[in-house]
Coordinates of N, CA and C in Angstrom, one line a residue:
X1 N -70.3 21.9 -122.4 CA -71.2 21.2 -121.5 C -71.0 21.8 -120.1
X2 N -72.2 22.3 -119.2 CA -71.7 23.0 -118.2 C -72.2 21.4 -117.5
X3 N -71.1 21.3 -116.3 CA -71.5 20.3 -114.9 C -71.6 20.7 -114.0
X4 N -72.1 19.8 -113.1 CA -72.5 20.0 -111.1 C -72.2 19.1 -110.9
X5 N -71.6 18.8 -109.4 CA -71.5 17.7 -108.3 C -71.9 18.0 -107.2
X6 N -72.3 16.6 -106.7 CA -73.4 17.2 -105.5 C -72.4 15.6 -104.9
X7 N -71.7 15.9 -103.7 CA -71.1 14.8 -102.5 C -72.5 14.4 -101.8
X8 N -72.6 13.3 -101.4 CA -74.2 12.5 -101.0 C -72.6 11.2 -99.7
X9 N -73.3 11.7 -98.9 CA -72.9 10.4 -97.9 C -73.3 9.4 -97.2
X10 N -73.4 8.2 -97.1 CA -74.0 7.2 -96.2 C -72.6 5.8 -95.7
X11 N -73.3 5.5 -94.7 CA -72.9 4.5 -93.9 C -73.2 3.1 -94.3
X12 N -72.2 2.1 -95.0 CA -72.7 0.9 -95.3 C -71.6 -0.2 -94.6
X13 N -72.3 -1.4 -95.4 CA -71.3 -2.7 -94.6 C -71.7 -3.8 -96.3
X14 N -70.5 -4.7 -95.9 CA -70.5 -5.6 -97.1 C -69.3 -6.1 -97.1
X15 N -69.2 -7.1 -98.0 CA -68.1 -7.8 -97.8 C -68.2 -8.6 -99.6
X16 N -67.0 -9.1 -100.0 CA -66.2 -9.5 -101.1 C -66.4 -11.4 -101.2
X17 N -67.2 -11.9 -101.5 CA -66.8 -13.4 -100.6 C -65.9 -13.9 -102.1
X18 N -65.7 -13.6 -103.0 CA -64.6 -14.1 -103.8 C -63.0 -13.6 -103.9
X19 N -63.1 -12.5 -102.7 CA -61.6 -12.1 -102.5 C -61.3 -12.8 -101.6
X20 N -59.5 -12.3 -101.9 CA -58.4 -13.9 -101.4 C -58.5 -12.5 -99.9
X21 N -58.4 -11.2 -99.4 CA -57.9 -10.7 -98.9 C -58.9 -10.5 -97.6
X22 N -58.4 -9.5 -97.1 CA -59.3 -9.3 -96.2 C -60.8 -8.3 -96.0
X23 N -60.9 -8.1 -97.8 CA -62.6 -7.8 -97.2 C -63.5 -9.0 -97.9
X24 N -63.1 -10.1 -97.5 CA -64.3 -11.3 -97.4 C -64.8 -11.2 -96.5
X25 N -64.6 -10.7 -95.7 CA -65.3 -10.8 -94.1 C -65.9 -9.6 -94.4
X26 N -67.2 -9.6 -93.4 CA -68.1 -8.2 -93.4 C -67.1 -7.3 -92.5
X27 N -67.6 -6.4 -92.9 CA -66.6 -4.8 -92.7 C -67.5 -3.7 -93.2
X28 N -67.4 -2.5 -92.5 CA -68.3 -1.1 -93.1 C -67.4 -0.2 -93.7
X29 N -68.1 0.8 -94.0 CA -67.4 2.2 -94.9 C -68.1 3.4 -94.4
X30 N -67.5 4.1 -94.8 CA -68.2 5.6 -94.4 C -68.0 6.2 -96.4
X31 N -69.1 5.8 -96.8 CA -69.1 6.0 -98.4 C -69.1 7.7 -98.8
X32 N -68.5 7.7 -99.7 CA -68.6 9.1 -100.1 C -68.9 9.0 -101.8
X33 N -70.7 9.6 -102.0 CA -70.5 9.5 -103.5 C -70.5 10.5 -104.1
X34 N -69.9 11.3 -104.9 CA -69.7 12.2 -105.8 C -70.5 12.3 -107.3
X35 N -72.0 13.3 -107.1 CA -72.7 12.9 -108.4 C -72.3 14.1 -109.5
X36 N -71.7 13.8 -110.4 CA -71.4 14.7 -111.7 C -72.8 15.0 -112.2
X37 N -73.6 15.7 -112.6 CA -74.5 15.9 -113.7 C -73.5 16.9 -114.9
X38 N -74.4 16.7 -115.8 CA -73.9 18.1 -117.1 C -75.2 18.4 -118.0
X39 N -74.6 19.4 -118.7 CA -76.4 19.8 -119.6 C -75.5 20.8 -120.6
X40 N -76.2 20.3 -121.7 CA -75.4 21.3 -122.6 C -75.9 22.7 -122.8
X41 N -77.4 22.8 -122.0 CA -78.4 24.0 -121.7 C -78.5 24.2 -120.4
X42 N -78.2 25.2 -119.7 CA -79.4 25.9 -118.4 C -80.8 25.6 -118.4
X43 N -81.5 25.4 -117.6 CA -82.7 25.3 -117.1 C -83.3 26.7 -117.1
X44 N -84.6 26.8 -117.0 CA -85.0 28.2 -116.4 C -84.5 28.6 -115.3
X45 N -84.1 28.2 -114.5 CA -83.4 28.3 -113.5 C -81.8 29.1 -112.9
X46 N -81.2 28.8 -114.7 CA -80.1 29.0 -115.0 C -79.0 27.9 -114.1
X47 N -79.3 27.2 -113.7 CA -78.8 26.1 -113.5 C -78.5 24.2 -114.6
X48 N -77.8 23.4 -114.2 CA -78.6 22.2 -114.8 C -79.1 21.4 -114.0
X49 N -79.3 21.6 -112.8 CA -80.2 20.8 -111.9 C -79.8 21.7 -110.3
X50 N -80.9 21.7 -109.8 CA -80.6 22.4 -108.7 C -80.1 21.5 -107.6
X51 N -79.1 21.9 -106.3 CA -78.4 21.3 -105.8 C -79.5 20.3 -104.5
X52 N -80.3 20.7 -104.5 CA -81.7 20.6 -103.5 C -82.3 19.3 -103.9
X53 N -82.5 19.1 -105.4 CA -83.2 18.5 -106.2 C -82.7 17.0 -106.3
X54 N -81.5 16.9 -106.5 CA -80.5 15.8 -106.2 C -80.5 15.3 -105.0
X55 N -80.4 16.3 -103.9 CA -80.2 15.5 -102.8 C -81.6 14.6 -102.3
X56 N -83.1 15.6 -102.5 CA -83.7 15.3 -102.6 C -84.8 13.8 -103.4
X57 N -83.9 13.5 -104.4 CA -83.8 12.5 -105.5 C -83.3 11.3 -105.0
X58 N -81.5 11.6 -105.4 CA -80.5 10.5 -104.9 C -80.3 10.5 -103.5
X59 N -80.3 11.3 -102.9 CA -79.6 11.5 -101.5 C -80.9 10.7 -100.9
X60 N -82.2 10.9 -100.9 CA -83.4 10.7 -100.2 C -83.2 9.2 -100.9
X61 N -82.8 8.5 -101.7 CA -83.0 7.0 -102.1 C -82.1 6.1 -101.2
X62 N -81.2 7.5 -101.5 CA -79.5 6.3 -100.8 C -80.0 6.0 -99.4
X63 N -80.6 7.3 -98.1 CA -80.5 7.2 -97.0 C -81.9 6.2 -96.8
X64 N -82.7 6.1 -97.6 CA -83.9 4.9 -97.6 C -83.4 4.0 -97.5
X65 N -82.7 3.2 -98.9 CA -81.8 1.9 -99.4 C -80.9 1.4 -98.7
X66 N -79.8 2.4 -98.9 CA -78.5 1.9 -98.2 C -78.3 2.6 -97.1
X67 N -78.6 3.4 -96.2 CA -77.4 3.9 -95.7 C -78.3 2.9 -94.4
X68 N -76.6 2.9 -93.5 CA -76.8 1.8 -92.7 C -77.6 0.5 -92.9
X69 N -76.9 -0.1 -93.9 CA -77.6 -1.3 -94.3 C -76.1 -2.3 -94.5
X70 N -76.5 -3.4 -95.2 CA -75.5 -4.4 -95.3 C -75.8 -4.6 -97.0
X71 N -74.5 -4.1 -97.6 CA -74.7 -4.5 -99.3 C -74.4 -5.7 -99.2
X72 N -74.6 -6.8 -99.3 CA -74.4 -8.1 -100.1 C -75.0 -8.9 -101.1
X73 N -74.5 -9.7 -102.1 CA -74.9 -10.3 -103.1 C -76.1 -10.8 -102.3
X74 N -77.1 -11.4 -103.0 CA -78.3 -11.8 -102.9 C -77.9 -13.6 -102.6
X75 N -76.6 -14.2 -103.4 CA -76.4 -15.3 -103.0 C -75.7 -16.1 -101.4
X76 N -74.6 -14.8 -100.9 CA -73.6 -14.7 -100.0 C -74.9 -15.7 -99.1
X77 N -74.0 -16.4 -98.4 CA -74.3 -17.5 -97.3 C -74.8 -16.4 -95.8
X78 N -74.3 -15.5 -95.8 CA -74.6 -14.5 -94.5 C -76.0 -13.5 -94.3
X79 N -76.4 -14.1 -95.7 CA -78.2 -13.5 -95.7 C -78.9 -13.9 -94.8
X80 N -79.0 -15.4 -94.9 CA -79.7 -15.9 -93.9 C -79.6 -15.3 -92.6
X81 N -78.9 -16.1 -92.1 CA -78.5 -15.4 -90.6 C -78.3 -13.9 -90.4
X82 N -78.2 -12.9 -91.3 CA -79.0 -11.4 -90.8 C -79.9 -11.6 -90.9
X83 N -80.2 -12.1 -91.4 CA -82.3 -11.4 -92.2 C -82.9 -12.0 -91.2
X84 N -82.4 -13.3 -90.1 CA -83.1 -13.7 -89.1 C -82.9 -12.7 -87.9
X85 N -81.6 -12.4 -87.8 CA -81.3 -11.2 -86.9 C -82.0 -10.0 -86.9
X86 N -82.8 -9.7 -87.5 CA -83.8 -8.5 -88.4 C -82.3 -7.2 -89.1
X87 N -80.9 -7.9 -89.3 CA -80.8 -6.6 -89.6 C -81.0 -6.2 -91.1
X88 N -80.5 -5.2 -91.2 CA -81.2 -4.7 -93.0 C -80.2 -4.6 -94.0
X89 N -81.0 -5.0 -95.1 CA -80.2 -5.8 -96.0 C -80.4 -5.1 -97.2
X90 N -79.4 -4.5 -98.4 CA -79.9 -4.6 -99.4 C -79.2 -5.7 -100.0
X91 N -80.1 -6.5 -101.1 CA -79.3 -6.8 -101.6 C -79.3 -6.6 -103.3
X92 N -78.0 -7.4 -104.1 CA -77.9 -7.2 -105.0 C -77.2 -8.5 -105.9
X93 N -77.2 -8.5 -107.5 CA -76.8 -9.2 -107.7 C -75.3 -9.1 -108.8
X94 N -74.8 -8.4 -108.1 CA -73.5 -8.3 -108.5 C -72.5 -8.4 -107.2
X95 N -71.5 -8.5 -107.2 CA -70.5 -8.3 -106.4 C -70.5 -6.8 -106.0
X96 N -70.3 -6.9 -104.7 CA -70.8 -5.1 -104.0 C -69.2 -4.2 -104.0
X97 N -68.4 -4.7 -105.0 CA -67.1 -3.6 -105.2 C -67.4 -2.1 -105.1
X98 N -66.4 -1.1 -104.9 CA -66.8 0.4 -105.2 C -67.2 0.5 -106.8
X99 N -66.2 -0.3 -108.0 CA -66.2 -0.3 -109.3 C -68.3 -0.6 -109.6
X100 N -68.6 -1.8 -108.7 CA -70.0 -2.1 -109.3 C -71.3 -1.0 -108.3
X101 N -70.9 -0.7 -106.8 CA -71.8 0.2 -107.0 C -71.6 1.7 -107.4
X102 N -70.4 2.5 -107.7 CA -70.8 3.3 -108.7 C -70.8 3.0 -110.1
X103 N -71.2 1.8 -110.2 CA -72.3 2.2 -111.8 C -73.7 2.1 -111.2
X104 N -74.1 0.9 -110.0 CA -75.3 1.3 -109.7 C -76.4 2.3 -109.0
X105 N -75.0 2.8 -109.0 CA -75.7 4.3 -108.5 C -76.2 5.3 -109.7
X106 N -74.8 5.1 -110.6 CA -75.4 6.0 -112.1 C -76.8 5.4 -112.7
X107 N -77.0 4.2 -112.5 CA -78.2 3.8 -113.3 C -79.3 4.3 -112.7
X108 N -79.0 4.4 -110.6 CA -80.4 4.7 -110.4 C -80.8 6.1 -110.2
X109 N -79.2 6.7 -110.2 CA -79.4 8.4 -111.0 C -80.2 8.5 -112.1
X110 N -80.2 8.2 -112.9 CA -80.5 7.9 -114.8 C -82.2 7.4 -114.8
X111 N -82.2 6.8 -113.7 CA -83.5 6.2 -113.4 C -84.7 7.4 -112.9
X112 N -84.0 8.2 -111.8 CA -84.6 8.9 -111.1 C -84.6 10.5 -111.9
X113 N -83.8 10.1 -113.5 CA -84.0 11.6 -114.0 C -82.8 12.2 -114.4
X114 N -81.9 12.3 -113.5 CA -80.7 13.1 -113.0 C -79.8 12.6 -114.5
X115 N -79.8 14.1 -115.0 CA -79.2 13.6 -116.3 C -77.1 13.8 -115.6
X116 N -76.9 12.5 -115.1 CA -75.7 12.0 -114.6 C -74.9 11.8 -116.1
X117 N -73.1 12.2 -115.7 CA -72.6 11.6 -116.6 C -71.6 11.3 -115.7
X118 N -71.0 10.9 -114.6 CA -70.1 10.0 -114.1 C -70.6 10.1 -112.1
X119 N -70.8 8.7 -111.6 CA -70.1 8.7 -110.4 C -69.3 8.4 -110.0
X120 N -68.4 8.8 -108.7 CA -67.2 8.6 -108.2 C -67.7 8.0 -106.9
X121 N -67.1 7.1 -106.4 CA -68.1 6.1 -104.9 C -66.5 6.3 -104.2
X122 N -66.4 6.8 -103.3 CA -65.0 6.8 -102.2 C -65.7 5.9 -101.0
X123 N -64.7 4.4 -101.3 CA -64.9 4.0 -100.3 C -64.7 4.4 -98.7
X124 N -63.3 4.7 -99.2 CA -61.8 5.1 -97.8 C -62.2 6.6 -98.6
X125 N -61.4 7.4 -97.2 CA -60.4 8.5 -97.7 C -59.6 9.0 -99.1
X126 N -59.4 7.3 -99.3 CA -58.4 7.2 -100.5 C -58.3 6.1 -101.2
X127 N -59.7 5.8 -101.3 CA -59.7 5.0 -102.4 C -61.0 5.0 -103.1
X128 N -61.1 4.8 -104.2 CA -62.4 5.6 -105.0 C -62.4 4.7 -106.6
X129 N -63.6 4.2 -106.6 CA -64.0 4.0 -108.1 C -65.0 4.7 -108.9
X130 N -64.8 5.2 -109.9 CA -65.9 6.1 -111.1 C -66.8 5.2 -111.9
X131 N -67.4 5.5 -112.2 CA -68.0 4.8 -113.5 C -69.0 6.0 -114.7
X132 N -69.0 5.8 -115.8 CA -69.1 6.8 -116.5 C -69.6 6.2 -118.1
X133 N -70.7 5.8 -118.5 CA -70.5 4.9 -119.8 C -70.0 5.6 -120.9
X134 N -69.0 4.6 -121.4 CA -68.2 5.3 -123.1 C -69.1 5.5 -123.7
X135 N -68.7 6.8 -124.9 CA -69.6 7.0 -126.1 C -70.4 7.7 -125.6

């Protein structure tokens, strides 16, 4: 299988409201996501997706959706009072861990085409969750 990774960066904020520690509180990131494709064929192109194509894809979704926005669950108590503040919101309805949005990012890879087989979401410098479905 030949692969590509294409690094995509944006600016987010969110917060944990079921952690004991300290990111229940809002706090931002400087995200780093790392998109895997593979293809067991070349394109005419001789490529499996061109690196342009992606950014233009995922990269053009991320900086629409998230970047500089506030991930939080859709139930979190702190909606209200941004959404009156006008600031911008995505929300979602899972918990906004690294582990849950790189899978949601594979999905909306998968969505938009991009034959994805793993992302890597770096919160920190040094800390990073993948997601990748078995089988």
């Amino acid at each position: 299988m030949y692969r590509v990774a294409r690094e995509l960066t944006f600016c987010y904020g969110h917060r944990l409201m079921q952690h004991a520690g300290r990111c229940r509180f809002l706090h931002g990131h400087n995200a780093v996501v790392v998109l895997t494709l593979g293809a067991d064929r070349l394109n005419a192109d001789a490529m499996v997706v061109d690196f342009q194509h992606i950014r233009d894809t995922l990269g053009a979704w991320i900086d629409a959706e998230l970047d500089h926005r506030m991930i939080l669950h859709r139930d979190d108590p702190a909606v209200a009072a941004l959404h009156t503040l006008g600031e911008p919101l995505y929300l979602v309805d899972f918990h906004p861990t690294a582990e849950n949005l790189a899978r949601h990012l594979f999905e909306r890879a998968q969505q938009l085409g991009l034959p994805v087989v793993e992302v890597q979401f770096w919160e920190t410098r040094s800390c990073y969750a993948a997601y990748a479905p078995t089988g």
